[in-house]
PDB file of C-alpha atoms in Angstrom:
ATOM      1  CA  MET A   9    -101.835-133.724  52.916  1.00  0.00           C
ATOM      2  CA  LEU A  10    -104.533-134.631  55.687  1.00  0.00           C
ATOM      3  CA  VAL A  11    -106.689-131.829  54.423  1.00  0.00           C
ATOM      4  CA  ALA A  12    -106.739-133.247  50.826  1.00  0.00           C
ATOM      5  CA  ILE A  13    -107.571-136.732  52.138  1.00  0.00           C
ATOM      6  CA  VAL A  14    -110.416-135.541  54.354  1.00  0.00           C
ATOM      7  CA  HIS A  15    -111.666-133.218  51.427  1.00  0.00           C
ATOM      8  CA  GLY A  16    -111.812-136.422  49.210  1.00  0.00           C
ATOM      9  CA  ILE A  17    -113.517-138.559  51.626  1.00  0.00           C
ATOM     10  CA  PHE A  18    -116.387-136.157  52.403  1.00  0.00           C
ATOM     11  CA  LEU A  19    -116.706-134.947  48.925  1.00  0.00           C
ATOM     12  CA  SER A  20    -117.150-138.538  47.555  1.00  0.00           C
ATOM     13  CA  PHE A  21    -119.505-139.523  50.238  1.00  0.00           C
ATOM     14  CA  GLY A  22    -121.635-136.512  49.532  1.00  0.00           C
ATOM     15  CA  LEU A  23    -121.787-137.548  45.832  1.00  0.00           C
ATOM     16  CA  ILE A  24    -122.199-141.216  46.361  1.00  0.00           C
ATOM     17  CA  LEU A  25    -124.835-141.173  49.123  1.00  0.00           C
ATOM     18  CA  PRO A  26    -127.842-140.088  47.192  1.00  0.00           C
ATOM     19  CA  LEU A  27    -130.259-143.065  46.024  1.00  0.00           C
ATOM     20  CA  GLY A  28    -129.283-143.472  42.399  1.00  0.00           C
ATOM     21  CA  VAL A  29    -129.404-146.198  39.906  1.00  0.00           C
ATOM     22  CA  GLN A  30    -125.884-147.414  40.675  1.00  0.00           C
ATOM     23  CA  ASN A  31    -126.595-147.676  44.428  1.00  0.00           C
ATOM     24  CA  VAL A  32    -129.914-149.400  43.711  1.00  0.00           C
ATOM     25  CA  PHE A  33    -128.449-151.945  41.430  1.00  0.00           C
ATOM     26  CA  VAL A  34    -125.446-152.806  43.947  1.00  0.00           C
ATOM     27  CA  PHE A  35    -127.959-153.127  46.884  1.00  0.00           C
ATOM     28  CA  ASN A  36    -130.442-155.276  44.786  1.00  0.00           C
ATOM     29  CA  GLN A  37    -127.652-157.630  43.976  1.00  0.00           C
ATOM     30  CA  GLY A  38    -126.688-157.870  47.559  1.00  0.00           C
ATOM     31  CA  VAL A  39    -130.286-158.872  48.497  1.00  0.00           C
ATOM     32  CA  ASN A  40    -130.817-161.235  45.601  1.00  0.00           C
ATOM     33  CA  GLN A  41    -127.501-163.061  45.498  1.00  0.00           C
ATOM     34  CA  SER A  42    -127.117-166.224  47.606  1.00  0.00           C
ATOM     35  CA  SER A  43    -123.934-164.957  49.323  1.00  0.00           C
ATOM     36  CA  LEU A  44    -121.894-161.780  49.633  1.00  0.00           C
ATOM     37  CA  VAL A  45    -119.098-163.375  47.543  1.00  0.00           C
ATOM     38  CA  LYS A  46    -121.508-163.853  44.639  1.00  0.00           C
ATOM     39  CA  ALA A  47    -122.228-160.105  44.720  1.00  0.00           C
ATOM     40  CA  LEU A  48    -118.530-159.100  44.723  1.00  0.00           C
ATOM     41  CA  PRO A  49    -118.392-158.916  40.896  1.00  0.00           C
ATOM     42  CA  VAL A  50    -121.001-155.987  40.889  1.00  0.00           C
ATOM     43  CA  VAL A  51    -119.248-154.226  43.764  1.00  0.00           C
ATOM     44  CA  ILE A  52    -115.808-154.539  41.959  1.00  0.00           C
ATOM     45  CA  ALA A  53    -116.930-153.474  38.644  1.00  0.00           C
ATOM     46  CA  ALA A  54    -119.006-150.442  40.084  1.00  0.00           C
ATOM     47  CA  ALA A  55    -116.104-149.368  42.000  1.00  0.00           C
ATOM     48  CA  LEU A  56    -113.594-149.882  39.104  1.00  0.00           C
ATOM     49  CA  CYS A  57    -115.830-147.749  36.945  1.00  0.00           C
ATOM     50  CA  ASP A  58    -115.893-144.963  39.580  1.00  0.00           C
ATOM     51  CA  THR A  59    -112.199-145.090  39.641  1.00  0.00           C
ATOM     52  CA  ILE A  60    -111.788-144.782  35.831  1.00  0.00           C
ATOM     53  CA  LEU A  61    -114.326-141.644  36.043  1.00  0.00           C
ATOM     54  CA  ILE A  62    -112.461-140.173  39.092  1.00  0.00           C
ATOM     55  CA  ILE A  63    -108.919-140.367  37.335  1.00  0.00           C
ATOM     56  CA  LEU A  64    -110.241-138.947  34.103  1.00  0.00           C
ATOM     57  CA  ALA A  65    -111.822-136.200  35.901  1.00  0.00           C
ATOM     58  CA  VAL A  66    -108.677-135.368  37.874  1.00  0.00           C
ATOM     59  CA  LEU A  67    -106.681-135.513  34.608  1.00  0.00           C
ATOM     60  CA  GLY A  68    -109.155-133.286  32.970  1.00  0.00           C
ATOM     61  CA  VAL A  69    -109.526-135.851  29.956  1.00  0.00           C
ATOM     62  CA  SER A  70    -113.126-136.110  30.624  1.00  0.00           C
ATOM     63  CA  VAL A  71    -113.863-132.535  30.289  1.00  0.00           C
ATOM     64  CA  ILE A  72    -112.240-132.417  26.821  1.00  0.00           C
ATOM     65  CA  VAL A  73    -114.207-135.437  25.703  1.00  0.00           C
ATOM     66  CA  LEU A  74    -117.581-134.165  26.838  1.00  0.00           C
ATOM     67  CA  GLY A  75    -116.903-130.950  25.479  1.00  0.00           C
ATOM     68  CA  ILE A  76    -117.451-132.493  22.082  1.00  0.00           C
ATOM     69  CA  PRO A  77    -121.393-132.142  21.444  1.00  0.00           C
ATOM     70  CA  LEU A  78    -121.697-135.444  19.495  1.00  0.00           C
ATOM     71  CA  ILE A  79    -120.080-137.540  22.104  1.00  0.00           C
ATOM     72  CA  LYS A  80    -122.061-135.841  24.862  1.00  0.00           C
ATOM     73  CA  ALA A  81    -125.391-136.365  22.965  1.00  0.00           C
ATOM     74  CA  ILE A  82    -124.597-140.121  22.197  1.00  0.00           C
ATOM     75  CA  LEU A  83    -123.722-140.643  26.013  1.00  0.00           C
ATOM     76  CA  LEU A  84    -127.068-138.954  27.162  1.00  0.00           C
ATOM     77  CA  ILE A  85    -129.208-140.980  24.521  1.00  0.00           C
ATOM     78  CA  ALA A  86    -127.541-144.258  25.241  1.00  0.00           C
ATOM     79  CA  GLY A  87    -128.084-143.627  29.133  1.00  0.00           C
ATOM     80  CA  ILE A  88    -131.652-142.855  28.742  1.00  0.00           C
ATOM     81  CA  MET A  89    -132.280-146.069  26.619  1.00  0.00           C
ATOM     82  CA  PHE A  90    -130.282-148.241  28.869  1.00  0.00           C
ATOM     83  CA  LEU A  91    -132.000-146.954  32.086  1.00  0.00           C
ATOM     84  CA  PHE A  92    -135.326-147.637  30.525  1.00  0.00           C
ATOM     85  CA  TYR A  93    -134.359-151.085  29.506  1.00  0.00           C
ATOM     86  CA  MET A  94    -132.940-151.891  32.978  1.00  0.00           C
ATOM     87  CA  GLY A  95    -136.056-150.757  34.415  1.00  0.00           C
ATOM     88  CA  VAL A  96    -138.093-153.173  32.405  1.00  0.00           C
ATOM     89  CA  VAL A  97    -135.766-156.079  33.156  1.00  0.00           C
ATOM     90  CA  THR A  98    -135.844-155.236  36.918  1.00  0.00           C
ATOM     91  CA  TRP A  99    -139.659-154.780  37.077  1.00  0.00           C
ATOM     92  CA  ARG A 100    -140.213-158.187  35.427  1.00  0.00           C
ATOM     93  CA  SER A 101    -137.617-160.034  37.768  1.00  0.00           C
ATOM     94  CA  GLN A 102    -139.649-162.574  39.919  1.00  0.00           C
ATOM     95  CA  PRO A 103    -138.541-164.704  42.888  1.00  0.00           C
ATOM     96  CA  SER A 104    -137.893-168.242  41.792  1.00  0.00           C
ATOM     97  CA  LEU A 105    -140.344-170.951  42.931  1.00  0.00           C
ATOM     98  CA  GLU A 106    -137.499-172.991  44.755  1.00  0.00           C
ATOM     99  CA  SER A 107    -136.445-170.141  47.018  1.00  0.00           C
ATOM    100  CA  SER A 108    -137.004-166.609  48.223  1.00  0.00           C
ATOM    101  CA  HIS A 109    -134.133-165.507  46.024  1.00  0.00           C
ATOM    102  CA  GLN A 110    -134.872-164.420  42.502  1.00  0.00           C
ATOM    103  CA  LYS A 111    -133.117-166.032  39.492  1.00  0.00           C
ATOM    104  CA  THR A 112    -130.051-164.079  40.002  1.00  0.00           C
ATOM    105  CA  PHE A 113    -127.596-162.457  37.499  1.00  0.00           C
ATOM    106  CA  SER A 114    -124.524-164.393  36.262  1.00  0.00           C
ATOM    107  CA  THR A 115    -121.273-162.900  37.137  1.00  0.00           C
ATOM    108  CA  LYS A 116    -121.107-161.717  33.396  1.00  0.00           C
ATOM    109  CA  LYS A 117    -124.353-160.050  33.527  1.00  0.00           C
ATOM    110  CA  GLN A 118    -123.600-158.415  37.010  1.00  0.00           C
ATOM    111  CA  ILE A 119    -120.427-157.044  35.402  1.00  0.00           C
ATOM    112  CA  MET A 120    -122.037-155.824  32.280  1.00  0.00           C
ATOM    113  CA  PHE A 121    -124.963-154.128  34.046  1.00  0.00           C
ATOM    114  CA  ALA A 122    -122.675-152.627  36.746  1.00  0.00           C
ATOM    115  CA  ILE A 123    -120.500-151.061  34.004  1.00  0.00           C
ATOM    116  CA  SER A 124    -123.498-149.826  32.259  1.00  0.00           C
ATOM    117  CA  VAL A 125    -125.331-148.137  35.067  1.00  0.00           C
ATOM    118  CA  SER A 126    -122.034-146.564  36.111  1.00  0.00           C
ATOM    119  CA  LEU A 127    -120.844-145.295  32.717  1.00  0.00           C
ATOM    120  CA  LEU A 128    -124.113-144.720  30.906  1.00  0.00           C
ATOM    121  CA  ASN A 129    -125.613-142.642  33.709  1.00  0.00           C
ATOM    122  CA  PRO A 130    -124.977-139.188  32.301  1.00  0.00           C
ATOM    123  CA  HIS A 131    -125.693-137.413  35.705  1.00  0.00           C
ATOM    124  CA  ALA A 132    -123.167-139.623  37.631  1.00  0.00           C
ATOM    125  CA  VAL A 133    -120.489-138.889  34.863  1.00  0.00           C
ATOM    126  CA  ILE A 134    -121.156-135.162  34.810  1.00  0.00           C
ATOM    127  CA  ASP A 135    -121.169-134.998  38.582  1.00  0.00           C
ATOM    128  CA  THR A 136    -117.847-136.739  38.892  1.00  0.00           C
ATOM    129  CA  ILE A 137    -116.354-134.406  36.372  1.00  0.00           C
ATOM    130  CA  GLY A 138    -117.893-131.115  37.614  1.00  0.00           C
ATOM    131  CA  VAL A 139    -117.414-131.751  41.343  1.00  0.00           C
ATOM    132  CA  ILE A 140    -114.256-134.073  41.675  1.00  0.00           C
ATOM    133  CA  GLY A 141    -112.503-132.900  38.683  1.00  0.00           C
ATOM    134  CA  THR A 142    -112.938-129.100  39.616  1.00  0.00           C
ATOM    135  CA  SER A 143    -112.164-129.797  43.342  1.00  0.00           C
ATOM    136  CA  SER A 144    -108.937-131.634  42.471  1.00  0.00           C
ATOM    137  CA  THR A 145    -107.466-128.541  40.814  1.00  0.00           C
ATOM    138  CA  ALA A 146    -107.070-126.979  44.418  1.00  0.00           C
ATOM    139  CA  TYR A 147    -104.161-129.471  44.923  1.00  0.00           C
ATOM    140  CA  GLN A 148    -100.895-130.194  43.239  1.00  0.00           C
ATOM    141  CA  GLY A 149     -98.333-133.160  43.312  1.00  0.00           C
ATOM    142  CA  ASP A 150     -98.749-135.608  46.106  1.00  0.00           C
ATOM    143  CA  GLU A 151    -101.774-133.856  47.720  1.00  0.00           C
ATOM    144  CA  ARG A 152    -103.783-134.324  44.343  1.00  0.00           C
ATOM    145  CA  ILE A 153    -102.699-138.053  44.331  1.00  0.00           C
ATOM    146  CA  PHE A 154    -104.002-138.450  47.922  1.00  0.00           C
ATOM    147  CA  PHE A 155    -107.138-136.570  47.160  1.00  0.00           C
ATOM    148  CA  THR A 156    -107.815-138.935  44.271  1.00  0.00           C
ATOM    149  CA  LEU A 157    -106.973-142.176  46.261  1.00  0.00           C
ATOM    150  CA  SER A 158    -109.403-141.052  48.996  1.00  0.00           C
ATOM    151  CA  CYS A 159    -112.102-140.655  46.472  1.00  0.00           C
ATOM    152  CA  ILE A 160    -111.511-144.053  44.988  1.00  0.00           C
ATOM    153  CA  CYS A 161    -111.238-145.704  48.454  1.00  0.00           C
ATOM    154  CA  VAL A 162    -114.688-144.280  49.399  1.00  0.00           C
ATOM    155  CA  SER A 163    -116.225-145.872  46.172  1.00  0.00           C
ATOM    156  CA  PHE A 164    -114.825-149.260  47.064  1.00  0.00           C
ATOM    157  CA  ALA A 165    -115.969-149.153  50.675  1.00  0.00           C
ATOM    158  CA  TRP A 166    -119.420-147.690  49.865  1.00  0.00           C
ATOM    159  CA  PHE A 167    -120.346-150.383  47.389  1.00  0.00           C
ATOM    160  CA  LEU A 168    -119.094-153.170  49.614  1.00  0.00           C
ATOM    161  CA  PHE A 169    -121.188-151.768  52.403  1.00  0.00           C
ATOM    162  CA  LEU A 170    -124.271-151.488  50.089  1.00  0.00           C
ATOM    163  CA  ALA A 171    -124.041-155.181  49.237  1.00  0.00           C
ATOM    164  CA  LEU A 172    -123.382-156.188  52.703  1.00  0.00           C
ATOM    165  CA  VAL A 173    -126.483-154.284  53.964  1.00  0.00           C
ATOM    166  CA  GLY A 174    -128.419-155.545  51.097  1.00  0.00           C
ATOM    167  CA  LYS A 175    -127.503-159.279  52.178  1.00  0.00           C
ATOM    168  CA  LYS A 176    -128.372-158.621  55.748  1.00  0.00           C
ATOM    169  CA  ILE A 177    -131.805-157.234  54.864  1.00  0.00           C
ATOM    170  CA  GLY A 178    -132.472-159.978  52.393  1.00  0.00           C
ATOM    171  CA  LYS A 179    -131.906-162.566  55.215  1.00  0.00           C
ATOM    172  CA  LEU A 180    -134.133-160.526  57.645  1.00  0.00           C
ATOM    173  CA  ASN A 181    -136.838-160.124  55.228  1.00  0.00           C
ATOM    174  CA  ASN A 182    -136.627-163.541  53.600  1.00  0.00           C
ATOM    175  CA  SER A 183    -139.803-163.375  51.482  1.00  0.00           C
ATOM    176  CA  LYS A 184    -140.741-163.208  47.921  1.00  0.00           C
ATOM    177  CA  LYS A 185    -143.015-160.307  48.660  1.00  0.00           C
ATOM    178  CA  PHE A 186    -139.934-158.121  49.860  1.00  0.00           C
ATOM    179  CA  ILE A 187    -137.968-158.988  46.816  1.00  0.00           C
ATOM    180  CA  ILE A 188    -140.909-158.098  44.377  1.00  0.00           C
ATOM    181  CA  ILE A 189    -141.419-154.690  46.044  1.00  0.00           C
ATOM    182  CA  LEU A 190    -137.601-154.039  45.988  1.00  0.00           C
ATOM    183  CA  ASN A 191    -137.526-154.801  42.235  1.00  0.00           C
ATOM    184  CA  LYS A 192    -140.608-152.498  41.586  1.00  0.00           C
ATOM    185  CA  VAL A 193    -139.039-149.560  43.577  1.00  0.00           C
ATOM    186  CA  SER A 194    -135.674-150.179  41.700  1.00  0.00           C
ATOM    187  CA  ALA A 195    -137.518-150.181  38.410  1.00  0.00           C
ATOM    188  CA  ILE A 196    -139.392-146.841  39.160  1.00  0.00           C
ATOM    189  CA  ILE A 197    -136.041-145.218  40.173  1.00  0.00           C
ATOM    190  CA  MET A 198    -134.582-146.188  36.925  1.00  0.00           C
ATOM    191  CA  TRP A 199    -137.493-144.991  34.895  1.00  0.00           C
ATOM    192  CA  GLY A 200    -137.708-141.869  36.813  1.00  0.00           C
ATOM    193  CA  THR A 201    -133.899-141.149  36.185  1.00  0.00           C
ATOM    194  CA  SER A 202    -134.391-141.789  32.576  1.00  0.00           C
ATOM    195  CA  ILE A 203    -137.446-139.454  32.401  1.00  0.00           C
ATOM    196  CA  TYR A 204    -135.696-136.731  34.348  1.00  0.00           C
ATOM    197  CA  ILE A 205    -132.662-136.772  31.968  1.00  0.00           C
ATOM    198  CA  THR A 206    -134.955-136.640  28.885  1.00  0.00           C
ATOM    199  CA  ILE A 207    -136.980-133.584  30.321  1.00  0.00           C
ATOM    200  CA  SER A 208    -133.554-131.845  31.220  1.00  0.00           C
ATOM    201  CA  LEU A 209    -132.570-132.046  27.503  1.00  0.00           C
ATOM    202  CA  MET A 210    -135.817-130.322  26.377  1.00  0.00           C
TER     203      MET A 210
END
């Protein structure tokens, strides 16, 4: 049992740590929201999306779905288009004149964008299926359940941590220049990911 839990924790951290679109968006909201509480919608939405992907991967449902070429093609194209759009939106974001914080996303927009960067990111989806889904086959019964739960817990803890760090850094670097640079870097990462996915399809 303990082996399954530790395996799930380390495996999830290995997948979630690299700087990707999802992490950048959660961190960005932590910086730009006026309080940590207002950044919670993006944290919860991103973690719940990961939960859905992890459960589907463990159950093997996602492998069957992505085995259909048309569905996989639609996912990839939608992901590329959305990442490019998100890059444009983030690049154009500017700090407001009244304060150092940019005009923040509403709760609805936070949730919508968090779901999109989580479920429309083909590499994140495929990594979850390929790594977590495959690794889960090493366990049965209660061990598989605990393996799955440990992976899910890592997602919730990590996104909350990212938002918290973003909030702290936003306070330490309380300037319009910092937020502008953060937005530009975030946009470049999003565009870079969309270009990488496009090239990988050629």
